[in-house]
Short mmCIF file of C-alpha atoms in Angstrom, two decimals:
data_model
loop_
_atom_site.label_atom_id
_atom_site.label_comp_id
_atom_site.label_asym_id
_atom_site.label_seq_id
_atom_site.Cartn_x
_atom_site.Cartn_y
_atom_site.Cartn_z
CA UNK A 1 91.47 190.69 47.03
CA UNK A 2 94.11 188.27 45.97
CA UNK A 3 95.71 188.53 49.39
CA UNK A 4 92.37 187.89 51.06
CA UNK A 5 91.95 184.78 49.01
CA UNK A 6 95.42 183.63 49.94
CA UNK A 7 94.67 184.12 53.65
CA UNK A 8 91.41 182.24 53.30
CA UNK A 9 93.15 179.37 51.58
CA UNK A 10 95.78 179.29 54.28
CA UNK A 11 93.14 179.23 57.00
CA UNK A 12 91.17 176.51 55.24
CA UNK A 13 94.26 174.42 54.81
CA UNK A 14 95.13 174.90 58.46
CA UNK A 15 91.64 173.97 59.64
CA UNK A 16 91.61 170.99 57.34
CA UNK A 17 94.98 169.81 58.55
CA UNK A 18 94.03 170.32 62.18
CA UNK A 19 90.77 168.46 61.94
CA UNK A 20 92.48 165.67 60.05
CA UNK A 21 95.06 165.26 62.75
CA UNK A 22 92.38 165.39 65.45
CA UNK A 23 90.44 162.73 63.61
CA UNK A 24 93.57 160.63 63.25
CA UNK A 25 94.28 160.99 66.94
CA UNK A 26 90.74 160.01 67.77
CA UNK A 27 91.05 156.93 65.60
CA UNK A 28 94.30 156.02 67.28
CA UNK A 29 92.72 156.47 70.69
CA UNK A 30 89.86 154.25 69.73
CA UNK A 31 92.22 151.59 68.44
CA UNK A 32 94.17 151.69 71.66
CA UNK A 33 90.96 151.50 73.66
CA UNK A 34 89.82 148.54 71.61
CA UNK A 35 93.14 146.85 72.17
CA UNK A 36 92.87 147.51 75.90
CA UNK A 37 89.37 146.03 75.97
CA UNK A 38 90.55 142.91 74.18
CA UNK A 39 93.48 142.62 76.58
CA UNK A 40 91.22 143.11 79.60
CA UNK A 41 88.84 140.48 78.27
CA UNK A 42 91.75 138.02 77.89
CA UNK A 43 92.95 138.77 81.42
CA UNK A 44 89.42 138.29 82.71
CA UNK A 45 89.34 134.91 80.96
CA UNK A 46 92.57 133.91 82.70
CA UNK A 47 91.20 134.99 86.06
CA UNK A 48 87.97 133.07 85.52
CA UNK A 49 89.90 129.88 84.70
CA UNK A 50 92.02 130.37 87.83
CA UNK A 51 88.98 130.91 90.07
CA UNK A 52 86.75 128.21 88.55
CA UNK A 53 86.49 125.20 90.89
CA UNK A 54 86.34 122.77 87.96
CA UNK A 55 89.36 124.36 86.25
CA UNK A 56 92.32 125.97 88.02
CA UNK A 57 90.69 126.25 91.45
CA UNK A 58 93.86 128.09 92.50
CA UNK A 59 92.04 129.52 95.53
CA UNK A 60 91.87 126.03 97.01
CA UNK A 61 95.52 126.37 98.00
CA UNK A 62 96.68 129.91 97.24
CA UNK A 63 96.00 133.39 98.54
CA UNK A 64 94.96 135.69 95.69
CA UNK A 65 93.98 139.32 96.16
CA UNK A 66 90.23 139.66 95.71
CA UNK A 67 89.53 135.99 96.34
CA UNK A 68 87.23 134.53 99.00
CA UNK A 69 87.43 131.27 101.00
CA UNK A 70 91.09 130.89 100.22
CA UNK A 71 93.27 127.97 101.17
CA UNK A 72 96.73 128.32 102.66
CA UNK A 73 98.61 125.21 101.62
CA UNK A 74 100.50 126.88 98.77
CA UNK A 75 102.39 130.20 98.66
CA UNK A 76 100.35 133.37 98.13
CA UNK A 77 100.17 134.44 94.51
CA UNK A 78 101.74 137.89 94.78
CA UNK A 79 104.62 139.69 93.07
CA UNK A 80 104.67 137.10 90.32
CA UNK A 81 106.95 139.17 88.05
CA UNK A 82 109.62 139.23 90.74
CA UNK A 83 109.23 135.56 91.61
CA UNK A 84 109.07 134.30 88.04
CA UNK A 85 111.05 136.70 85.86
CA UNK A 86 111.15 134.01 83.17
CA UNK A 87 107.76 133.26 81.77
CA UNK A 88 108.67 129.69 80.78
CA UNK A 89 109.37 128.80 84.39
CA UNK A 90 105.90 129.88 85.48
CA UNK A 91 104.33 128.04 82.55
CA UNK A 92 106.33 124.92 83.49
CA UNK A 93 105.30 125.17 87.15
CA UNK A 94 101.61 125.16 86.23
CA UNK A 95 101.94 122.64 83.41
CA UNK A 96 103.79 120.07 85.53
CA UNK A 97 105.09 121.08 88.95
CA UNK A 98 106.61 117.60 89.31
CA UNK A 99 109.52 118.63 87.09
CA UNK A 100 110.69 120.81 90.00
CA UNK A 101 109.72 118.46 92.83
CA UNK A 102 108.55 114.96 92.04
CA UNK A 103 106.53 114.61 95.24
CA UNK A 104 104.81 118.00 95.06
CA UNK A 105 101.10 118.06 95.81
CA UNK A 106 100.41 120.71 93.19
CA UNK A 107 98.35 119.01 90.47
CA UNK A 108 100.06 118.77 87.04
CA UNK A 109 97.50 121.00 85.36
CA UNK A 110 98.89 120.73 81.83
CA UNK A 111 100.36 117.22 81.88
CA UNK A 112 97.11 115.76 83.25
CA UNK A 113 94.89 117.76 80.93
CA UNK A 114 93.12 119.65 83.72
CA UNK A 115 93.81 122.81 81.70
CA UNK A 116 94.63 123.09 77.99
CA UNK A 117 97.88 124.72 76.85
CA UNK A 118 95.94 127.81 75.83
CA UNK A 119 94.23 127.97 79.23
CA UNK A 120 97.59 127.78 81.00
CA UNK A 121 98.86 130.71 78.89
CA UNK A 122 95.76 132.76 79.76
CA UNK A 123 96.25 132.03 83.47
CA UNK A 124 99.92 133.01 83.24
CA UNK A 125 99.04 136.33 81.49
CA UNK A 126 96.68 137.10 84.35
CA UNK A 127 99.12 135.92 87.05
CA UNK A 128 101.60 138.56 85.88
CA UNK A 129 99.10 141.29 86.82
CA UNK A 130 99.31 140.16 90.46
CA UNK O 1 162.85 55.08 95.51
CA UNK O 2 160.11 54.29 93.01
CA UNK O 3 158.01 53.09 95.95
CA UNK O 4 158.39 56.44 97.66
CA UNK O 5 157.35 58.28 94.52
CA UNK O 6 154.31 56.05 94.10
CA UNK O 7 153.38 56.54 97.74
CA UNK O 8 153.82 60.28 97.50
CA UNK O 9 151.77 60.53 94.34
CA UNK O 10 149.06 58.41 95.95
CA UNK O 11 149.10 60.69 98.97
CA UNK O 12 148.91 63.80 96.80
CA UNK O 13 146.11 62.21 94.80
CA UNK O 14 144.25 61.39 97.99
CA UNK O 15 144.65 64.88 99.36
CA UNK O 16 143.51 66.30 96.04
CA UNK O 17 140.47 64.03 95.98
CA UNK O 18 139.44 64.94 99.51
CA UNK O 19 139.85 68.61 98.71
CA UNK O 20 137.67 68.15 95.66
CA UNK O 21 134.99 66.27 97.55
CA UNK O 22 134.69 69.24 99.94
CA UNK O 23 133.69 71.42 97.03
CA UNK O 24 131.46 68.85 95.41
CA UNK O 25 127.70 69.11 96.06
CA UNK O 26 126.65 67.58 99.36
CA UNK O 27 125.32 64.07 99.44
CA UNK O 28 121.72 63.57 100.43
CA UNK O 29 122.64 62.84 104.04
CA UNK O 30 124.64 66.04 104.20
CA UNK O 31 121.68 67.96 102.75
CA UNK O 32 119.37 66.75 105.49
CA UNK O 33 121.90 67.61 108.09
CA UNK O 34 122.22 71.14 106.68
CA UNK O 35 118.48 71.75 106.71
CA UNK O 36 118.23 70.41 110.20
CA UNK O 37 120.90 72.83 111.17
CA UNK O 38 119.16 75.74 109.45
CA UNK O 39 115.71 75.07 110.82
CA UNK O 40 116.23 75.90 114.48
CA UNK O 41 118.05 79.09 113.41
CA UNK O 42 114.91 80.32 111.60
CA UNK O 43 112.60 79.23 114.39
CA UNK O 44 114.74 81.07 116.93
CA UNK O 45 114.26 84.37 115.10
CA UNK O 46 110.76 84.58 113.61
CA UNK O 47 109.79 87.84 111.92
CA UNK O 48 107.88 90.00 114.37
CA UNK O 49 105.29 91.51 112.05
CA UNK O 50 103.35 93.18 114.82
CA UNK O 51 106.60 94.74 116.00
CA UNK O 52 107.23 96.21 112.55
CA UNK O 53 103.73 97.63 112.47
CA UNK O 54 104.10 99.04 115.99
CA UNK O 55 107.18 100.93 114.78
CA UNK O 56 105.08 102.43 111.98
CA UNK O 57 102.35 103.37 114.44
CA UNK O 58 104.90 105.12 116.63
CA UNK O 59 106.28 107.16 113.74
CA UNK O 60 102.81 107.97 112.47
CA UNK O 61 101.71 109.25 115.88
CA UNK O 62 104.77 111.33 116.58
CA UNK O 63 104.28 112.98 113.20
CA UNK O 64 100.85 114.25 114.29
CA UNK O 65 101.95 115.01 117.86
CA UNK O 66 104.72 117.20 116.45
CA UNK O 67 102.39 118.85 113.97
CA UNK O 68 99.68 119.55 116.58
CA UNK O 69 101.60 119.91 119.84
CA UNK O 70 98.59 121.13 121.85
CA UNK O 71 96.42 118.12 121.07
CA UNK O 72 96.25 115.16 123.46
CA UNK O 73 96.87 111.92 121.60
CA UNK O 74 93.58 110.42 122.80
CA UNK O 75 91.65 113.33 121.34
CA UNK O 76 92.58 112.48 117.76
CA UNK O 77 89.54 110.21 117.88
CA UNK O 78 87.51 113.39 117.25
CA UNK O 79 88.88 113.82 113.73
CA UNK O 80 88.98 117.42 112.53
CA UNK O 81 87.45 118.61 115.84
CA UNK O 82 90.56 117.46 117.68
CA UNK O 83 92.55 120.21 115.98
CA UNK O 84 89.92 122.80 115.09
CA UNK O 85 89.08 124.78 118.23
CA UNK O 86 86.80 127.08 116.25
CA UNK O 87 84.26 124.36 115.50
CA UNK O 88 84.90 121.96 118.37
CA UNK O 89 82.42 123.53 120.81
CA UNK O 90 79.67 123.57 118.24
CA UNK O 91 80.39 119.96 117.33
CA UNK O 92 80.26 118.87 120.97
CA UNK O 93 76.82 120.48 121.18
CA UNK O 94 75.67 118.65 118.06
CA UNK O 95 76.87 115.37 119.53
CA UNK O 96 74.55 115.95 122.55
CA UNK O 97 71.52 115.50 120.29
CA UNK O 98 73.11 113.89 117.28
CA UNK O 99 71.45 113.73 113.88
CA UNK O 100 72.22 110.00 113.62
CA UNK O 101 70.39 109.02 116.81
CA UNK O 102 67.39 107.62 114.97
CA UNK O 103 69.66 105.47 112.80
CA UNK O 104 71.08 103.78 115.89
CA UNK O 105 67.55 102.85 117.01
CA UNK O 106 66.72 101.62 113.53
CA UNK O 107 69.95 99.66 113.49
CA UNK O 108 69.01 97.97 116.76
CA UNK O 109 65.64 96.96 115.33
CA UNK O 110 67.28 95.52 112.20
CA UNK O 111 69.85 93.78 114.38
CA UNK O 112 67.22 92.11 116.55
CA UNK O 113 64.87 90.89 113.82
CA UNK O 114 65.29 87.12 113.49
CA UNK O 115 66.28 85.62 110.13
CA UNK O 116 63.91 83.20 108.35
CA UNK O 117 65.82 80.29 109.91
CA UNK O 118 65.18 81.61 113.42
CA UNK O 119 68.75 82.76 114.02
CA UNK O 120 69.88 86.38 114.23
CA UNK O 121 72.95 88.60 113.94
CA UNK O 122 73.79 88.01 117.60
CA UNK O 123 74.51 84.34 116.73
CA UNK O 124 77.21 85.32 114.23
CA UNK O 125 79.39 87.47 116.48
CA UNK O 126 81.44 87.19 119.65
CA UNK O 127 79.72 88.52 122.76
CA UNK O 128 76.40 88.49 120.82
CA UNK O 129 77.69 91.40 118.73
CA UNK O 130 77.95 93.81 121.67
CA UNK O 131 81.06 95.96 122.26
CA UNK O 132 83.16 94.35 119.52
CA UNK O 133 83.64 97.16 116.99
CA UNK O 134 87.20 97.78 118.25
CA UNK O 135 88.28 94.36 116.93
CA UNK O 136 87.39 95.20 113.32
CA UNK O 137 88.77 94.95 110.75
CA UNK O 138 90.78 91.83 111.47
CA UNK O 139 92.87 89.49 109.33
CA UNK O 140 91.18 86.13 108.84
CA UNK O 141 93.70 83.32 108.42
CA UNK O 142 91.20 80.86 106.96
CA UNK O 143 90.06 83.02 104.07
CA UNK O 144 93.39 84.89 103.93
CA UNK O 145 91.82 88.33 103.82
CA UNK O 146 90.81 91.36 105.84
CA UNK O 147 87.31 91.13 107.30
CA UNK O 148 85.61 94.44 108.05
CA UNK O 149 82.58 94.73 110.31
CA UNK O 150 80.36 95.49 107.33
CA UNK O 151 81.65 92.48 105.41
CA UNK O 152 81.03 90.31 108.48
CA UNK O 153 77.44 91.57 108.72
CA UNK O 154 76.76 90.46 105.16
CA UNK O 155 78.62 87.17 105.66
CA UNK O 156 76.31 86.53 108.61
CA UNK O 157 73.30 87.12 106.37
CA UNK O 158 74.68 84.78 103.69
CA UNK O 159 75.39 81.92 106.08
CA UNK O 160 71.83 82.26 107.31
CA UNK O 161 70.32 82.23 103.85
CA UNK O 162 69.50 85.93 103.65
CA UNK O 163 70.27 88.21 100.72
CA UNK O 164 73.21 90.59 101.29
CA UNK O 165 72.55 94.30 101.90
CA UNK O 166 74.11 97.17 99.98
CA UNK O 167 77.24 98.62 101.56
CA UNK O 168 77.29 102.39 101.24
CA UNK O 169 74.28 103.65 103.15
CA UNK O 170 71.01 102.35 104.60
CA UNK O 171 70.13 99.23 106.57
CA UNK O 172 73.61 97.68 106.78
CA UNK O 173 75.17 100.97 107.85
CA UNK O 174 72.47 101.42 110.51
CA UNK O 175 73.33 97.97 111.91
CA UNK O 176 77.01 98.87 111.86
CA UNK O 177 76.19 102.16 113.65
CA UNK O 178 74.26 100.31 116.35
CA UNK O 179 77.15 97.89 116.85
CA UNK O 180 79.68 100.76 117.01
CA UNK O 181 77.50 102.58 119.51
CA UNK O 182 77.52 99.54 121.79
CA UNK O 183 81.34 99.61 121.59
CA UNK O 184 81.90 103.25 122.53
CA UNK O 185 84.99 103.94 124.62
CA UNK O 186 86.51 100.54 123.79
CA UNK O 187 90.07 100.88 122.56
CA UNK O 188 90.88 99.79 119.02
CA UNK O 189 93.09 96.74 119.19
CA UNK O 190 93.88 95.48 115.68
CA UNK O 191 96.57 92.84 115.17
CA UNK O 192 98.93 91.79 112.40
CA UNK O 193 99.54 88.16 113.32
CA UNK O 194 101.51 86.80 110.35
CA UNK O 195 103.13 87.32 106.98
CA UNK O 196 99.87 87.24 105.01
CA UNK O 197 98.34 89.83 107.33
CA UNK O 198 101.43 91.98 106.99
CA UNK O 199 101.11 91.78 103.21
CA UNK O 200 97.53 93.07 103.43
CA UNK O 201 98.72 95.81 105.79
CA UNK O 202 101.51 96.86 103.41
CA UNK O 203 99.05 96.88 100.53
CA UNK O 204 96.76 99.24 102.46
CA UNK O 205 99.71 101.38 103.41
CA UNK O 206 100.85 101.67 99.81
CA UNK O 207 97.33 102.76 98.82
CA UNK O 208 97.43 105.47 101.49
CA UNK O 209 100.63 106.97 100.08
CA UNK O 210 99.87 106.54 96.36
CA UNK O 211 98.86 109.45 94.18
CA UNK O 212 95.63 108.94 92.27
CA UNK O 213 93.22 110.61 89.89
CA UNK O 214 93.56 113.51 87.50
CA UNK O 215 94.39 115.83 90.40
CA UNK O 216 97.23 113.52 91.48
CA UNK O 217 96.60 113.48 95.25
CA UNK O 218 97.32 110.67 97.70
CA UNK O 219 95.47 110.22 100.99
CA UNK O 220 98.74 111.22 102.66
CA UNK O 221 99.10 114.42 100.61
CA UNK O 222 95.99 115.95 102.19
CA UNK O 223 95.57 114.10 105.49
CA UNK O 224 99.21 113.77 106.55
CA UNK O 225 101.52 116.26 104.82
CA UNK O 226 99.18 119.26 104.88
CA UNK O 227 96.65 118.08 107.49
CA UNK O 228 95.25 121.05 109.38
CA UNK O 229 95.69 123.42 106.44
CA UNK O 230 92.80 124.91 104.58
CA UNK O 231 91.60 123.74 101.21
CA UNK O 232 89.28 126.59 100.32
CA UNK O 233 87.31 127.02 103.53
CA UNK O 234 87.70 123.42 104.72
CA UNK O 235 90.39 122.34 107.14
CA UNK O 236 91.94 119.01 106.30
CA UNK O 237 91.48 116.37 108.98
CA UNK O 238 94.40 114.30 110.29
CA UNK O 239 94.37 110.67 109.13
CA UNK O 240 94.88 109.44 112.67
CA UNK O 241 91.37 109.00 114.03
CA UNK O 242 89.65 108.62 110.68
CA UNK O 243 88.16 105.18 111.37
CA UNK O 244 87.21 105.74 115.03
CA UNK O 245 84.01 107.66 114.33
CA UNK O 246 82.68 105.40 111.56
CA UNK O 247 80.04 105.13 110.31
CA UNK O 248 79.86 108.85 109.83
CA UNK O 249 77.03 111.34 109.46
CA UNK O 250 77.93 114.07 107.00
CA UNK O 251 75.63 117.02 106.55
CA UNK O 252 76.42 116.90 102.83
CA UNK O 253 74.88 113.41 102.76
CA UNK O 254 72.13 114.06 105.31
CA UNK O 255 72.56 110.49 106.56
CA UNK O 256 75.09 107.98 107.80
CA UNK O 257 77.61 106.39 105.47
CA UNK O 258 80.24 103.68 105.85
CA UNK O 259 83.97 104.28 105.68
CA UNK O 260 83.83 102.76 102.19
CA UNK O 261 81.30 105.39 101.21
CA UNK O 262 83.73 108.05 102.39
CA UNK O 263 86.64 106.42 100.53
CA UNK O 264 84.65 106.45 97.32
CA UNK O 265 83.77 110.10 97.82
CA UNK O 266 87.41 111.02 98.48
CA UNK O 267 88.51 109.18 95.34
CA UNK O 268 85.89 111.05 93.30
CA UNK O 269 87.13 114.36 94.72
CA UNK O 270 90.60 113.76 93.27
CA UNK O 271 88.93 112.55 90.03
CA UNK O 272 89.93 108.93 90.47
CA UNK O 273 87.41 106.25 89.56
CA UNK O 274 86.17 104.95 92.92
CA UNK O 275 86.66 101.25 93.62
CA UNK O 276 83.86 98.86 94.54
CA UNK O 277 82.56 98.77 98.11
CA UNK O 278 84.50 96.22 100.16
CA UNK O 279 87.01 95.71 97.36
CA UNK O 280 90.25 94.17 98.60
CA UNK O 281 92.10 97.48 98.21
CA UNK O 282 89.57 99.40 100.35
CA UNK O 283 89.50 96.69 103.02
CA UNK O 284 93.30 96.71 103.20
CA UNK O 285 93.26 100.51 103.43
CA UNK O 286 90.77 100.33 106.30
CA UNK O 287 93.00 97.73 107.98
CA UNK O 288 96.03 100.03 107.67
CA UNK O 289 94.15 103.13 108.81
CA UNK O 290 92.58 101.41 111.80
CA UNK O 291 95.96 100.03 112.85
CA UNK O 292 97.32 103.58 112.76
CA UNK O 293 94.49 104.49 115.17
CA UNK O 294 95.15 101.56 117.52
CA UNK O 295 94.74 102.62 121.15
CA UNK O 296 92.18 105.32 120.38
CA UNK O 297 88.62 104.63 121.52
CA UNK O 298 85.56 103.91 119.40
CA UNK O 299 83.34 106.99 119.18
CA UNK O 300 81.25 106.02 116.19
CA UNK O 301 78.84 106.72 114.85
CA UNK O 302 79.73 110.37 114.76
CA UNK O 303 78.92 113.53 112.86
CA UNK O 304 81.75 115.08 110.94
CA UNK O 305 82.00 117.78 108.33
CA UNK Y 1 72.50 90.52 35.26
CA UNK Y 2 70.43 89.97 38.37
CA UNK Y 3 73.46 88.83 40.31
CA UNK Y 4 75.35 91.92 39.27
CA UNK Y 5 72.50 93.99 40.67
CA UNK Y 6 72.68 92.18 43.99
CA UNK Y 7 76.39 92.62 43.97
CA UNK Y 8 76.02 96.35 43.52
CA UNK Y 9 73.47 96.57 46.33
CA UNK Y 10 75.73 94.67 48.70
CA UNK Y 11 78.76 96.76 47.81
CA UNK Y 12 76.86 100.01 48.26
CA UNK Y 13 75.47 98.84 51.62
CA UNK Y 14 78.95 97.89 52.74
CA UNK Y 15 80.48 101.22 51.83
CA UNK Y 16 77.57 103.01 53.50
CA UNK Y 17 78.17 101.13 56.72
CA UNK Y 18 81.83 102.10 56.64
CA UNK Y 19 80.84 105.75 56.32
CA UNK Y 20 78.49 105.49 59.30
CA UNK Y 21 81.07 103.70 61.44
CA UNK Y 22 83.56 106.47 60.75
CA UNK Y 23 87.26 106.64 61.38
CA UNK Y 24 86.82 107.38 65.11
CA UNK Y 25 85.52 103.88 65.93
CA UNK Y 26 88.91 102.13 66.21
CA UNK Y 27 90.24 105.02 68.24
CA UNK Y 28 87.29 104.83 70.64
CA UNK Y 29 87.85 101.10 70.96
CA UNK Y 30 91.52 101.73 71.70
CA UNK Y 31 90.50 104.22 74.39
CA UNK Y 32 88.21 101.64 76.00
CA UNK Y 33 91.03 99.07 76.06
CA UNK Y 34 93.39 101.64 77.59
CA UNK Y 35 90.80 102.59 80.22
CA UNK Y 36 90.38 98.96 81.26
CA UNK Y 37 94.15 98.58 81.56
CA UNK Y 38 94.30 101.51 83.99
CA UNK Y 39 91.29 100.14 85.89
CA UNK Y 40 93.00 96.77 86.25
CA UNK Y 41 95.75 98.31 88.38
CA UNK Y 42 93.25 100.53 90.23
CA UNK Y 43 94.37 103.81 88.68
CA UNK Y 44 91.51 104.69 86.38
CA UNK Y 45 90.47 108.34 86.42
CA UNK Y 46 86.80 109.18 86.85
CA UNK Y 47 87.00 111.54 83.89
CA UNK Y 48 88.02 108.91 81.31
CA UNK Y 49 84.74 107.05 80.87
CA UNK Y 50 82.99 110.41 80.48
CA UNK Y 51 85.36 111.33 77.63
CA UNK Y 52 84.71 107.98 75.94
CA UNK Y 53 80.95 108.40 76.24
CA UNK Y 54 81.25 111.88 74.74
CA UNK Y 55 83.41 110.52 71.93
CA UNK Y 56 80.79 107.88 71.13
CA UNK Y 57 78.07 110.54 71.09
CA UNK Y 58 80.13 112.76 68.78
CA UNK Y 59 80.74 109.83 66.41
CA UNK Y 60 77.03 109.09 66.37
CA UNK Y 61 76.31 112.72 65.58
CA UNK Y 62 78.73 112.46 62.66
CA UNK Y 63 81.29 114.80 64.20
CA UNK Y 64 84.26 112.63 63.49
CA UNK Y 65 86.91 115.21 64.24
CA UNK Y 66 85.56 115.86 67.75
CA UNK Y 67 85.11 112.14 68.37
CA UNK Y 68 88.76 111.50 67.55
CA UNK Y 69 89.90 114.37 69.72
CA UNK Y 70 87.92 113.08 72.69
CA UNK Y 71 89.06 109.49 72.19
CA UNK Y 72 92.68 110.62 72.06
CA UNK Y 73 92.20 112.60 75.28
CA UNK Y 74 90.77 109.48 76.92
CA UNK Y 75 93.76 107.40 75.76
CA UNK Y 76 96.14 110.00 77.18
CA UNK Y 77 94.32 109.92 80.53
CA UNK Y 78 94.48 106.14 80.73
CA UNK Y 79 98.19 106.24 79.92
CA UNK Y 80 98.70 108.88 82.59
CA UNK Y 81 96.87 106.65 85.06
CA UNK Y 82 99.29 103.82 84.29
CA UNK Y 83 102.24 106.20 84.68
CA UNK Y 84 100.81 107.26 88.02
CA UNK Y 85 100.59 103.62 89.12
CA UNK Y 86 104.24 103.06 88.18
CA UNK Y 87 105.35 106.27 89.89
CA UNK Y 88 103.44 105.42 93.05
CA UNK Y 89 104.87 101.90 93.14
CA UNK Y 90 108.38 103.37 93.00
CA UNK Y 91 107.97 106.42 95.23
CA UNK Y 92 105.13 105.88 97.70
CA UNK Y 93 107.52 105.50 100.60
CA UNK Y 94 109.00 108.98 100.01
CA UNK Y 95 106.12 110.59 101.91
CA UNK Y 96 106.17 108.28 104.92
CA UNK Y 97 107.00 110.00 108.21
CA UNK Y 98 110.52 109.06 109.34
#
């Protein structure tokens, strides 16, 4: 009888432990999923700013995968991680391309207040997915 | 001995004095002589302002000829359709039955109506206002400014006691369209006769190459450097041949507009505050741009994208 | 006693008017002056007068913080327009075909 009770207790403990860990895993999953959703939403924001004609209007000059009616005066926006390994350089290029080339025709998006600092950061986050 | 010393010192003193007088400022007679000498030198080599401008025109043209090697120079009068084969055929068809045809007829009616004093537009212009578009804009020495055809139309009204018309679209532009139509196939022949004219020309040229607006674009950025490239779905027209087809019918407007109307629209596109119609800066820009199109023929009014 | 009363009324009216005018007013005025300076050299941006109008509206609505923010943005634009004028005067010939 005593042994039976011991076995039962062991089983109960095991089941309890198992379910607890499953629950914990589920919670972790959900957290990760939430984080992913937030991240995706931020990336979507960056993309929208880039595509918006009143904001970045990047498509006016650049090829971007998934875009329509794209211009061809600037380089295609592909392999951004390889081309701009340093994030600050990409931020600087969008904020004020004149620092690299004073006669560039790329608008100084940050310096002229076409985009806010935060908007530039969002665009850069999204650019690194290309 | 003392005599010799005195003589020598006198001689030295004399030599010294003469040497000094060479360095001293010239007397009034010398001054006149100098200016007289200088004058013929200047007159012999007057600054050839037209020559300087012709050099610019040459460079401007070869830039576009190199960029668009297949395009005949004369065809740049067609604006974007000179370089865009894809839409050229369609455009030529549109020009057979153009959307601005009625405006030319209206313009003729306006042109022929007599003013209250019995005179009319024909009395204000050379050759009764026929086939003269290619001579505008010109530099007027009396008023020391660039006179565009549209400004001249309103000046004609003023001298005859009529109220001026508005510049962008409507009656004045219809008159301008009628006058351009009577000048078709005449070659633009704009001149820079003197220093003041050259100053106006340089002012227009500087405008053309200056970055403006929040987007920081110059005319040259889009219509010279990257002319022929696509901005979104639109191909950028070359600046050579911009003025030839004015006034212009744009489908976005649904009617004719003057070159000033187009300038204002371009400025707005780069988020620069547009200047007033017929402001000095716009007239100088038109002067510069038309000079760059010298030798091309008038084909205005025209329809362009 | 009566004069003291008047005095109080006047003082209270004065302070009330200061409250209505708000701290954004001088900044908006400064923005307008800056805009005109840029316009004088032909380098005004089309966006500046819109910002100033929005700043005025915000001040009227009592949103002083927003009004100041907008007025400052307008000032920055006008200053950038002047910078652009200076840059163009110095560098316009760089883009000329040789």
